[in-house]
Amino acid sequence: MFFVAGAKNNAGRNERRSIYQKFREVDLLNKKKTVTALKPGEDRAIFLGLGMILSSVMMCFVLGITILRSYADSVWTEEGVCVILNSTVTADMNCSYNCGSECWRDSKYPCLQVYVSVNNTGRVSRLSHNEETQDTSTECFYVPRCQKDRVAMHVMIMNISERLKVNQQVTCYYDPSEQQENVLLTRLYDQTVVFHSLLWPSCMLTGGALIIVMVKLTQYLSRLCEEIVKIKR
């Protein structure tokens, strides 16, 4: 009887062990599946964050050598009020337009000269549309895109002249050191343009860094939970 009872007890223990091992193996298998499922997702998230950071750095570099450099090199930094004194078409200026592959033809546009008084100080200056116009022609207020139709360019310039005559006072930008005699009606790259050009790369950089931090935090919390479970067992 003793041997029979001992054999039954051993059989029950072996059966319980086998059941426990099965549950244990299933638990470990589920954990392995979860880990293997999470790891590729974590890797993709980290690569996404690194890609966003790299793209933002490249955007900042490109913007730094274009917009920020042009903004920093501009001497027309002071904003003032310009009173229009005279707005007349003086002469026709030559220009070239593209008519096909390796084909250029000459055309002409009227040169509009605008003289203003800056801040009612008696200082008379020539007004230019922006920095690009100033670099193209120091005499003309606006340089239109050269095209074959001269009448269209003439109508455009005359419309600008009429608008300037209606608006006697306009906001303008001038050089406080008076090294540049001309003043500008608008700036290509002002503070608003610089702000928006830096805002989106900064947001992308912050988003990429947050993604990497969140992934690393998730991995840390996962390891911490595993250690707590091991201690409790």
CSV table of N, CA and C in Angstrom, one decimal, residues 53-205:
chain,number,residue,atom,x,y,z
A,53,ILE,N,15.3,64.3,-37.2
A,53,ILE,CA,16.4,65.1,-36.7
A,53,ILE,C,17.4,65.5,-37.8
A,54,LEU,N,17.7,64.5,-38.6
A,54,LEU,CA,18.7,64.7,-39.7
A,54,LEU,C,18.1,65.7,-40.7
A,55,SER,N,16.8,65.5,-41.0
A,55,SER,CA,16.1,66.4,-42.0
A,55,SER,C,16.1,67.8,-41.5
A,56,SER,N,15.7,68.0,-40.2
A,56,SER,CA,15.7,69.3,-39.6
A,56,SER,C,17.0,70.0,-39.6
A,57,VAL,N,18.1,69.3,-39.3
A,57,VAL,CA,19.4,69.8,-39.4
A,57,VAL,C,19.8,70.3,-40.8
A,58,MET,N,19.5,69.5,-41.8
A,58,MET,CA,19.8,69.8,-43.2
A,58,MET,C,18.9,71.1,-43.6
A,59,MET,N,17.7,71.1,-43.2
A,59,MET,CA,16.8,72.3,-43.5
A,59,MET,C,17.4,73.5,-42.8
A,60,CYS,N,17.8,73.4,-41.6
A,60,CYS,CA,18.4,74.6,-40.9
A,60,CYS,C,19.7,75.0,-41.6
A,61,PHE,N,20.5,74.1,-42.1
A,61,PHE,CA,21.7,74.5,-42.8
A,61,PHE,C,21.4,75.2,-44.1
A,62,VAL,N,20.4,74.7,-44.9
A,62,VAL,CA,20.0,75.3,-46.1
A,62,VAL,C,19.4,76.7,-45.9
A,63,LEU,N,18.6,76.8,-44.9
A,63,LEU,CA,17.9,78.1,-44.6
A,63,LEU,C,19.0,79.1,-44.0
A,64,GLY,N,20.0,78.5,-43.3
A,64,GLY,CA,21.0,79.4,-42.8
A,64,GLY,C,21.9,80.1,-43.8
A,65,ILE,N,22.1,79.4,-44.9
A,65,ILE,CA,23.0,79.9,-46.0
A,65,ILE,C,22.2,80.7,-47.0
A,66,THR,N,20.9,80.7,-46.9
A,66,THR,CA,20.0,81.4,-47.8
A,66,THR,C,19.3,82.6,-47.1
A,67,ILE,N,18.2,82.2,-46.4
A,67,ILE,CA,17.4,83.2,-45.8
A,67,ILE,C,18.1,84.0,-44.7
A,68,LEU,N,18.6,83.3,-43.7
A,68,LEU,CA,19.3,83.9,-42.6
A,68,LEU,C,20.5,84.8,-43.0
A,69,ARG,N,21.2,84.3,-44.0
A,69,ARG,CA,22.4,85.1,-44.4
A,69,ARG,C,21.9,86.3,-45.1
A,70,SER,N,20.9,86.2,-46.0
A,70,SER,CA,20.4,87.4,-46.7
A,70,SER,C,19.8,88.4,-45.7
A,71,TYR,N,19.1,87.9,-44.6
A,71,TYR,CA,18.5,88.8,-43.6
A,71,TYR,C,19.6,89.5,-42.8
A,72,ALA,N,20.7,88.7,-42.5
A,72,ALA,CA,21.8,89.3,-41.7
A,72,ALA,C,22.6,90.3,-42.5
A,73,ASP,N,22.7,90.1,-43.8
A,73,ASP,CA,23.5,91.0,-44.6
A,73,ASP,C,22.8,92.2,-45.1
A,74,SER,N,21.5,92.2,-44.9
A,74,SER,CA,20.7,93.4,-45.4
A,74,SER,C,21.0,94.6,-44.5
A,75,VAL,N,21.1,95.8,-45.2
A,75,VAL,CA,21.4,97.0,-44.4
A,75,VAL,C,20.1,97.8,-44.2
A,76,TRP,N,19.0,97.4,-44.9
A,76,TRP,CA,17.8,98.1,-44.8
A,76,TRP,C,17.0,97.6,-43.6
A,77,THR,N,17.4,98.0,-42.4
A,77,THR,CA,16.9,97.4,-41.2
A,77,THR,C,15.9,98.3,-40.5
A,78,GLU,N,15.9,99.6,-40.7
A,78,GLU,CA,15.0,100.5,-40.0
A,78,GLU,C,13.7,100.7,-40.8
A,79,GLU,N,12.6,100.7,-40.1
A,79,GLU,CA,11.3,100.9,-40.8
A,79,GLU,C,10.9,102.3,-40.6
A,80,GLY,N,10.4,102.9,-41.6
A,80,GLY,CA,9.9,104.3,-41.6
A,80,GLY,C,8.8,104.6,-42.5
A,81,VAL,N,8.4,105.8,-42.6
A,81,VAL,CA,7.3,106.3,-43.4
A,81,VAL,C,7.9,107.1,-44.6
A,82,CYS,N,7.5,106.7,-45.8
A,82,CYS,CA,8.0,107.4,-47.0
A,82,CYS,C,6.9,108.2,-47.6
A,83,VAL,N,7.1,109.4,-47.9
A,83,VAL,CA,6.1,110.2,-48.6
A,83,VAL,C,6.5,110.3,-50.1
A,84,ILE,N,5.6,109.9,-51.0
A,84,ILE,CA,6.0,109.8,-52.4
A,84,ILE,C,6.0,111.2,-53.0
A,85,LEU,N,7.1,111.6,-53.5
A,85,LEU,CA,7.2,113.0,-54.1
A,85,LEU,C,7.0,112.9,-55.6
A,86,ASN,N,7.5,111.9,-56.3
A,86,ASN,CA,7.4,111.9,-57.7
A,86,ASN,C,7.4,110.4,-58.2
A,87,SER,N,6.6,110.1,-59.2
A,87,SER,CA,6.5,108.8,-59.8
A,87,SER,C,6.3,108.9,-61.3
A,88,THR,N,7.4,108.7,-62.0
A,88,THR,CA,7.3,109.0,-63.5
A,88,THR,C,8.1,107.8,-64.2
A,89,VAL,N,7.7,107.6,-65.5
A,89,VAL,CA,8.3,106.7,-66.4
A,89,VAL,C,9.4,107.5,-67.2
A,90,THR,N,10.6,107.1,-67.1
A,90,THR,CA,11.7,107.9,-67.7
A,90,THR,C,12.1,107.4,-69.0
A,91,ALA,N,12.4,106.1,-69.1
A,91,ALA,CA,12.9,105.5,-70.4
A,91,ALA,C,12.6,104.0,-70.5
A,92,ASP,N,12.9,103.4,-71.6
A,92,ASP,CA,12.7,102.0,-71.8
A,92,ASP,C,14.1,101.3,-71.5
A,93,MET,N,14.0,100.2,-70.8
A,93,MET,CA,15.1,99.4,-70.4
A,93,MET,C,15.1,98.1,-71.2
A,94,ASN,N,16.3,97.7,-71.6
A,94,ASN,CA,16.5,96.4,-72.3
A,94,ASN,C,16.4,95.2,-71.4
A,95,CYS,N,15.9,94.1,-71.9
A,95,CYS,CA,15.8,92.9,-71.2
A,95,CYS,C,15.8,91.7,-72.2
A,96,SER,N,16.0,90.5,-71.7
A,96,SER,CA,16.1,89.3,-72.6
A,96,SER,C,15.1,88.3,-72.0
A,97,TYR,N,14.4,87.6,-72.9
A,97,TYR,CA,13.5,86.5,-72.5
A,97,TYR,C,13.8,85.3,-73.3
A,98,ASN,N,13.5,84.2,-72.6
A,98,ASN,CA,13.8,82.9,-73.2
A,98,ASN,C,12.7,82.5,-74.2
A,99,CYS,N,13.1,82.1,-75.4
A,99,CYS,CA,12.1,81.8,-76.5
A,99,CYS,C,12.3,80.3,-76.9
A,100,GLY,N,13.0,79.5,-76.1
A,100,GLY,CA,13.2,78.1,-76.4
A,100,GLY,C,14.6,77.6,-76.0
A,101,SER,N,14.9,76.5,-76.5
A,101,SER,CA,16.2,75.9,-76.2
A,101,SER,C,17.3,76.7,-76.8
A,102,GLU,N,18.2,77.3,-75.9
A,102,GLU,CA,19.3,78.2,-76.4
A,102,GLU,C,18.8,79.3,-77.3
A,103,CYS,N,17.7,79.8,-77.0
A,103,CYS,CA,17.1,80.9,-77.8
A,103,CYS,C,16.8,82.1,-76.8
A,104,TRP,N,17.4,83.2,-77.0
A,104,TRP,CA,17.1,84.4,-76.3
A,104,TRP,C,16.8,85.6,-77.2
A,105,ARG,N,15.8,86.4,-76.9
A,105,ARG,CA,15.4,87.5,-77.7
A,105,ARG,C,15.3,88.8,-76.8
A,106,ASP,N,15.5,89.9,-77.4
A,106,ASP,CA,15.5,91.2,-76.7
A,106,ASP,C,14.1,91.8,-76.6
A,107,SER,N,13.8,92.4,-75.5
A,107,SER,CA,12.6,93.2,-75.3
A,107,SER,C,12.8,94.4,-74.5
A,108,LYS,N,11.8,95.2,-74.2
A,108,LYS,CA,12.0,96.4,-73.5
A,108,LYS,C,10.8,96.6,-72.5
A,109,TYR,N,11.1,97.2,-71.3
A,109,TYR,CA,10.1,97.5,-70.4
A,109,TYR,C,10.3,99.0,-69.9
A,110,PRO,N,9.3,99.7,-69.5
A,110,PRO,CA,9.4,101.1,-69.1
A,110,PRO,C,10.1,101.1,-67.7
A,111,CYS,N,11.0,102.0,-67.5
A,111,CYS,CA,11.6,102.2,-66.2
A,111,CYS,C,10.9,103.2,-65.4
A,112,LEU,N,10.3,102.8,-64.3
A,112,LEU,CA,9.5,103.7,-63.4
A,112,LEU,C,10.4,104.1,-62.2
A,113,GLN,N,10.6,105.4,-62.1
A,113,GLN,CA,11.4,106.0,-61.0
A,113,GLN,C,10.5,106.7,-60.0
A,114,VAL,N,10.7,106.3,-58.8
A,114,VAL,CA,9.9,106.8,-57.7
A,114,VAL,C,10.9,107.5,-56.6
A,115,TYR,N,10.6,108.7,-56.3
A,115,TYR,CA,11.4,109.5,-55.3
A,115,TYR,C,10.5,109.7,-54.1
A,116,VAL,N,11.1,109.5,-52.9
A,116,VAL,CA,10.3,109.7,-51.7
A,116,VAL,C,11.1,110.5,-50.7
A,117,SER,N,10.4,111.0,-49.7
A,117,SER,CA,11.0,111.7,-48.6
A,117,SER,C,10.8,110.8,-47.4
A,118,VAL,N,11.9,110.4,-46.7
A,118,VAL,CA,11.9,109.5,-45.6
A,118,VAL,C,11.6,110.2,-44.3
A,119,ASN,N,10.5,109.8,-43.6
A,119,ASN,CA,10.2,110.3,-42.3
A,119,ASN,C,10.1,111.8,-42.2
A,120,ASN,N,9.7,112.4,-43.4
A,120,ASN,CA,9.5,113.9,-43.4
A,120,ASN,C,10.7,114.7,-42.9
A,121,THR,N,11.9,114.1,-43.2
A,121,THR,CA,13.2,114.8,-42.8
A,121,THR,C,13.8,115.6,-43.9
A,122,GLY,N,13.2,115.6,-45.1
A,122,GLY,CA,13.7,116.3,-46.2
A,122,GLY,C,14.7,115.5,-47.0
A,123,ARG,N,15.1,114.3,-46.5
A,123,ARG,CA,16.0,113.4,-47.2
A,123,ARG,C,15.3,112.8,-48.4
A,124,VAL,N,15.7,113.1,-49.6
A,124,VAL,CA,15.0,112.5,-50.8
A,124,VAL,C,15.8,111.3,-51.3
A,125,SER,N,15.1,110.2,-51.4
A,125,SER,CA,15.8,108.9,-51.8
A,125,SER,C,15.0,108.3,-52.9
A,126,ARG,N,15.6,107.4,-53.7
A,126,ARG,CA,14.9,106.7,-54.7
A,126,ARG,C,14.4,105.4,-54.1
A,127,LEU,N,13.1,105.1,-54.4
A,127,LEU,CA,12.5,103.9,-53.9
A,127,LEU,C,12.6,102.7,-54.8
A,128,SER,N,12.9,101.5,-54.2
A,128,SER,CA,13.0,100.3,-54.9
A,128,SER,C,12.0,99.3,-54.3
A,129,HIS,N,11.6,98.3,-55.1
A,129,HIS,CA,10.6,97.4,-54.6
A,129,HIS,C,11.1,96.5,-53.5
A,130,ASN,N,12.3,95.8,-53.8
A,130,ASN,CA,12.9,95.0,-52.7
A,130,ASN,C,14.4,94.8,-53.1
A,131,GLU,N,15.0,93.9,-52.3
A,131,GLU,CA,16.5,93.7,-52.5
A,131,GLU,C,16.8,93.2,-53.9
A,132,GLU,N,16.0,92.3,-54.4
A,132,GLU,CA,16.2,91.8,-55.7
A,132,GLU,C,16.2,92.8,-56.8
A,133,THR,N,15.2,93.7,-56.7
A,133,THR,CA,15.1,94.8,-57.7
A,133,THR,C,16.3,95.8,-57.5
A,134,GLN,N,16.7,96.0,-56.3
A,134,GLN,CA,17.9,96.9,-56.1
A,134,GLN,C,19.1,96.3,-56.7
A,135,ASP,N,19.3,95.0,-56.6
A,135,ASP,CA,20.5,94.3,-57.2
A,135,ASP,C,20.4,94.3,-58.7
A,136,THR,N,19.2,94.2,-59.3
A,136,THR,CA,19.0,94.2,-60.8
A,136,THR,C,19.2,95.6,-61.4
A,137,SER,N,18.5,96.6,-60.8
A,137,SER,CA,18.5,97.9,-61.3
A,137,SER,C,18.4,98.9,-60.2
A,138,THR,N,19.4,99.8,-60.1
A,138,THR,CA,19.3,100.8,-59.0
A,138,THR,C,18.5,102.0,-59.4
A,139,GLU,N,18.1,102.1,-60.7
A,139,GLU,CA,17.3,103.2,-61.1
A,139,GLU,C,15.8,103.0,-61.2
A,140,CYS,N,15.4,101.8,-61.5
A,140,CYS,CA,14.0,101.5,-61.6
A,140,CYS,C,13.4,101.0,-60.4
A,141,PHE,N,12.1,101.4,-60.1
A,141,PHE,CA,11.4,100.9,-58.9
A,141,PHE,C,11.1,99.5,-59.0
A,142,TYR,N,10.7,99.0,-60.1
A,142,TYR,CA,10.3,97.6,-60.3
A,142,TYR,C,10.8,97.1,-61.6
A,143,VAL,N,11.3,95.8,-61.6
A,143,VAL,CA,11.8,95.2,-62.8
A,143,VAL,C,10.9,94.0,-63.1
A,144,PRO,N,10.0,94.1,-64.1
A,144,PRO,CA,9.1,93.0,-64.4
A,144,PRO,C,9.8,91.8,-65.0
A,145,ARG,N,9.1,90.7,-65.0
A,145,ARG,CA,9.6,89.5,-65.7
A,145,ARG,C,9.6,89.8,-67.2
A,146,CYS,N,10.7,89.7,-67.9
A,146,CYS,CA,10.8,90.0,-69.3
A,146,CYS,C,10.0,89.1,-70.1
A,147,GLN,N,9.3,89.6,-71.0
A,147,GLN,CA,8.4,88.8,-71.9
A,147,GLN,C,8.3,89.5,-73.3
A,148,LYS,N,7.8,88.8,-74.2
A,148,LYS,CA,7.7,89.3,-75.6
A,148,LYS,C,6.7,90.5,-75.7
A,149,ASP,N,5.6,90.4,-75.0
A,149,ASP,CA,4.6,91.4,-75.1
A,149,ASP,C,5.0,92.7,-74.3
A,150,ARG,N,5.4,93.7,-75.0
A,150,ARG,CA,5.9,94.9,-74.4
A,150,ARG,C,4.7,95.7,-73.8
A,151,VAL,N,3.5,95.6,-74.5
A,151,VAL,CA,2.3,96.3,-74.0
A,151,VAL,C,1.9,95.8,-72.7
A,152,ALA,N,2.0,94.5,-72.4
A,152,ALA,CA,1.6,94.0,-71.1
A,152,ALA,C,2.5,94.5,-70.0
A,153,MET,N,3.8,94.6,-70.3
A,153,MET,CA,4.7,95.1,-69.3
A,153,MET,C,4.5,96.6,-69.1
A,154,HIS,N,4.2,97.3,-70.1
A,154,HIS,CA,3.9,98.7,-70.0
A,154,HIS,C,2.7,99.0,-69.1
A,155,VAL,N,1.6,98.2,-69.4
A,155,VAL,CA,0.4,98.3,-68.6
A,155,VAL,C,0.6,98.0,-67.1
A,156,MET,N,1.5,97.0,-66.9
A,156,MET,CA,1.8,96.6,-65.5
A,156,MET,C,2.5,97.7,-64.8
A,157,ILE,N,3.5,98.3,-65.4
A,157,ILE,CA,4.2,99.4,-64.8
A,157,ILE,C,3.3,100.6,-64.5
A,158,MET,N,2.5,100.9,-65.5
A,158,MET,CA,1.6,102.1,-65.3
A,158,MET,C,0.6,101.9,-64.2
A,159,ASN,N,0.1,100.6,-64.0
A,159,ASN,CA,-0.8,100.3,-62.9
A,159,ASN,C,-0.1,100.5,-61.5
A,160,ILE,N,1.2,100.1,-61.5
A,160,ILE,CA,2.0,100.3,-60.3
A,160,ILE,C,2.2,101.8,-60.0
A,161,SER,N,2.4,102.6,-61.0
A,161,SER,CA,2.6,104.0,-60.9
A,161,SER,C,1.3,104.7,-60.4
A,162,GLU,N,0.2,104.3,-60.9
A,162,GLU,CA,-1.1,104.9,-60.4
A,162,GLU,C,-1.4,104.5,-59.0
A,163,ARG,N,-1.1,103.3,-58.6
A,163,ARG,CA,-1.3,102.9,-57.2
A,163,ARG,C,-0.4,103.7,-56.2
A,164,LEU,N,0.8,104.0,-56.6
A,164,LEU,CA,1.7,104.8,-55.8
A,164,LEU,C,1.3,106.2,-55.7
A,165,LYS,N,0.7,106.7,-56.8
A,165,LYS,CA,0.2,108.1,-56.7
A,165,LYS,C,-1.0,108.2,-55.8
A,166,VAL,N,-1.8,107.1,-55.7
A,166,VAL,CA,-3.0,107.1,-54.8
A,166,VAL,C,-2.6,107.1,-53.4
A,167,ASN,N,-1.6,106.2,-53.1
A,167,ASN,CA,-1.1,106.0,-51.7
A,167,ASN,C,0.1,107.0,-51.6
A,168,GLN,N,-0.1,108.1,-51.0
A,168,GLN,CA,1.0,109.1,-50.9
A,168,GLN,C,2.0,108.7,-49.8
A,169,GLN,N,1.5,108.0,-48.8
A,169,GLN,CA,2.4,107.6,-47.7
A,169,GLN,C,2.5,106.1,-47.7
A,170,VAL,N,3.7,105.5,-47.7
A,170,VAL,CA,3.8,104.1,-47.6
A,170,VAL,C,4.9,103.7,-46.6
A,171,THR,N,4.9,102.5,-46.1
A,171,THR,CA,5.9,102.0,-45.2
A,171,THR,C,7.1,101.6,-46.0
A,172,CYS,N,8.3,102.0,-45.5
A,172,CYS,CA,9.5,101.7,-46.3
A,172,CYS,C,10.6,101.3,-45.3
A,173,TYR,N,11.7,100.8,-45.8
A,173,TYR,CA,12.8,100.4,-45.1
A,173,TYR,C,14.1,101.1,-45.6
A,174,TYR,N,14.9,101.7,-44.7
A,174,TYR,CA,16.0,102.4,-45.1
A,174,TYR,C,17.2,102.0,-44.3
A,175,ASP,N,18.4,102.5,-44.7
A,175,ASP,CA,19.7,102.2,-44.1
A,175,ASP,C,20.0,103.3,-43.1
A,176,PRO,N,20.0,103.0,-41.8
A,176,PRO,CA,20.2,104.0,-40.8
A,176,PRO,C,21.6,104.6,-40.9
A,177,SER,N,22.6,103.9,-41.4
A,177,SER,CA,23.9,104.4,-41.6
A,177,SER,C,24.1,105.3,-42.8
A,178,GLU,N,23.0,105.3,-43.7
A,178,GLU,CA,23.0,106.1,-44.9
A,178,GLU,C,24.1,105.7,-45.9
A,179,GLN,N,24.6,104.5,-45.8
A,179,GLN,CA,25.5,104.0,-46.8
A,179,GLN,C,24.8,103.7,-48.1
A,180,GLN,N,23.5,103.3,-48.0
A,180,GLN,CA,22.7,103.0,-49.2
A,180,GLN,C,21.7,104.2,-49.3
A,181,GLU,N,21.7,104.9,-50.4
A,181,GLU,CA,20.8,106.0,-50.6
A,181,GLU,C,19.4,105.5,-50.9
A,182,ASN,N,19.3,104.4,-51.6
A,182,ASN,CA,17.9,103.9,-52.0
A,182,ASN,C,17.2,103.3,-50.8
A,183,VAL,N,15.9,103.4,-50.8
A,183,VAL,CA,15.1,102.8,-49.7
A,183,VAL,C,14.2,101.7,-50.4
A,184,LEU,N,13.7,100.8,-49.6
A,184,LEU,CA,13.0,99.6,-50.1
A,184,LEU,C,11.5,99.7,-49.6
A,185,LEU,N,10.6,99.3,-50.5
A,185,LEU,CA,9.2,99.3,-50.2
A,185,LEU,C,8.9,98.0,-49.3
A,186,THR,N,9.5,96.9,-49.7
A,186,THR,CA,9.3,95.6,-49.0
A,186,THR,C,10.7,94.9,-48.9
A,187,ARG,N,10.8,94.0,-47.9
A,187,ARG,CA,11.9,93.2,-47.8
A,187,ARG,C,11.6,91.8,-48.1
A,188,LEU,N,12.5,91.1,-48.8
A,188,LEU,CA,12.3,89.7,-49.2
A,188,LEU,C,12.3,88.8,-48.0
A,189,TYR,N,13.2,89.1,-47.1
A,189,TYR,CA,13.3,88.3,-45.9
A,189,TYR,C,13.3,89.2,-44.6
A,190,ASP,N,12.1,89.3,-44.1
A,190,ASP,CA,11.9,90.1,-42.9
A,190,ASP,C,11.8,89.2,-41.7
A,191,GLN,N,11.5,89.7,-40.5
A,191,GLN,CA,11.5,88.9,-39.3
A,191,GLN,C,10.4,87.8,-39.3
A,192,THR,N,9.3,88.1,-40.0
A,192,THR,CA,8.2,87.1,-40.1
A,192,THR,C,8.7,85.9,-40.9
A,193,VAL,N,9.3,86.1,-42.0
A,193,VAL,CA,9.8,85.1,-42.9
A,193,VAL,C,10.9,84.2,-42.2
A,194,VAL,N,11.8,84.9,-41.4
A,194,VAL,CA,12.8,84.2,-40.7
A,194,VAL,C,12.2,83.4,-39.6
A,195,PHE,N,11.2,83.9,-38.9
A,195,PHE,CA,10.5,83.1,-37.8
A,195,PHE,C,9.9,81.9,-38.4
A,196,HIS,N,9.1,82.0,-39.5
A,196,HIS,CA,8.5,80.8,-40.1
A,196,HIS,C,9.5,79.8,-40.6
A,197,SER,N,10.6,80.3,-41.2
A,197,SER,CA,11.6,79.4,-41.7
A,197,SER,C,12.3,78.6,-40.6
A,198,LEU,N,12.4,79.2,-39.4
A,198,LEU,CA,13.0,78.4,-38.3
A,198,LEU,C,12.0,77.6,-37.5
A,199,LEU,N,10.7,78.0,-37.6
A,199,LEU,CA,9.7,77.3,-36.8
A,199,LEU,C,9.5,75.9,-37.1
A,200,TRP,N,9.4,75.6,-38.4
A,200,TRP,CA,9.1,74.2,-38.9
A,200,TRP,C,10.3,73.3,-38.7
A,201,PRO,N,11.5,73.6,-39.0
A,201,PRO,CA,12.6,72.8,-38.7
A,201,PRO,C,12.8,72.5,-37.2
A,202,SER,N,12.5,73.6,-36.4
A,202,SER,CA,12.6,73.4,-34.9
A,202,SER,C,11.5,72.4,-34.4
A,203,CYS,N,10.3,72.5,-35.0
A,203,CYS,CA,9.2,71.6,-34.6
A,203,CYS,C,9.6,70.1,-35.0
A,204,MET,N,10.2,70.0,-36.2
A,204,MET,CA,10.6,68.6,-36.6
A,204,MET,C,11.7,68.1,-35.8
A,205,LEU,N,12.6,68.9,-35.4
A,205,LEU,CA,13.7,68.5,-34.5
A,205,LEU,C,13.2,68.1,-33.1
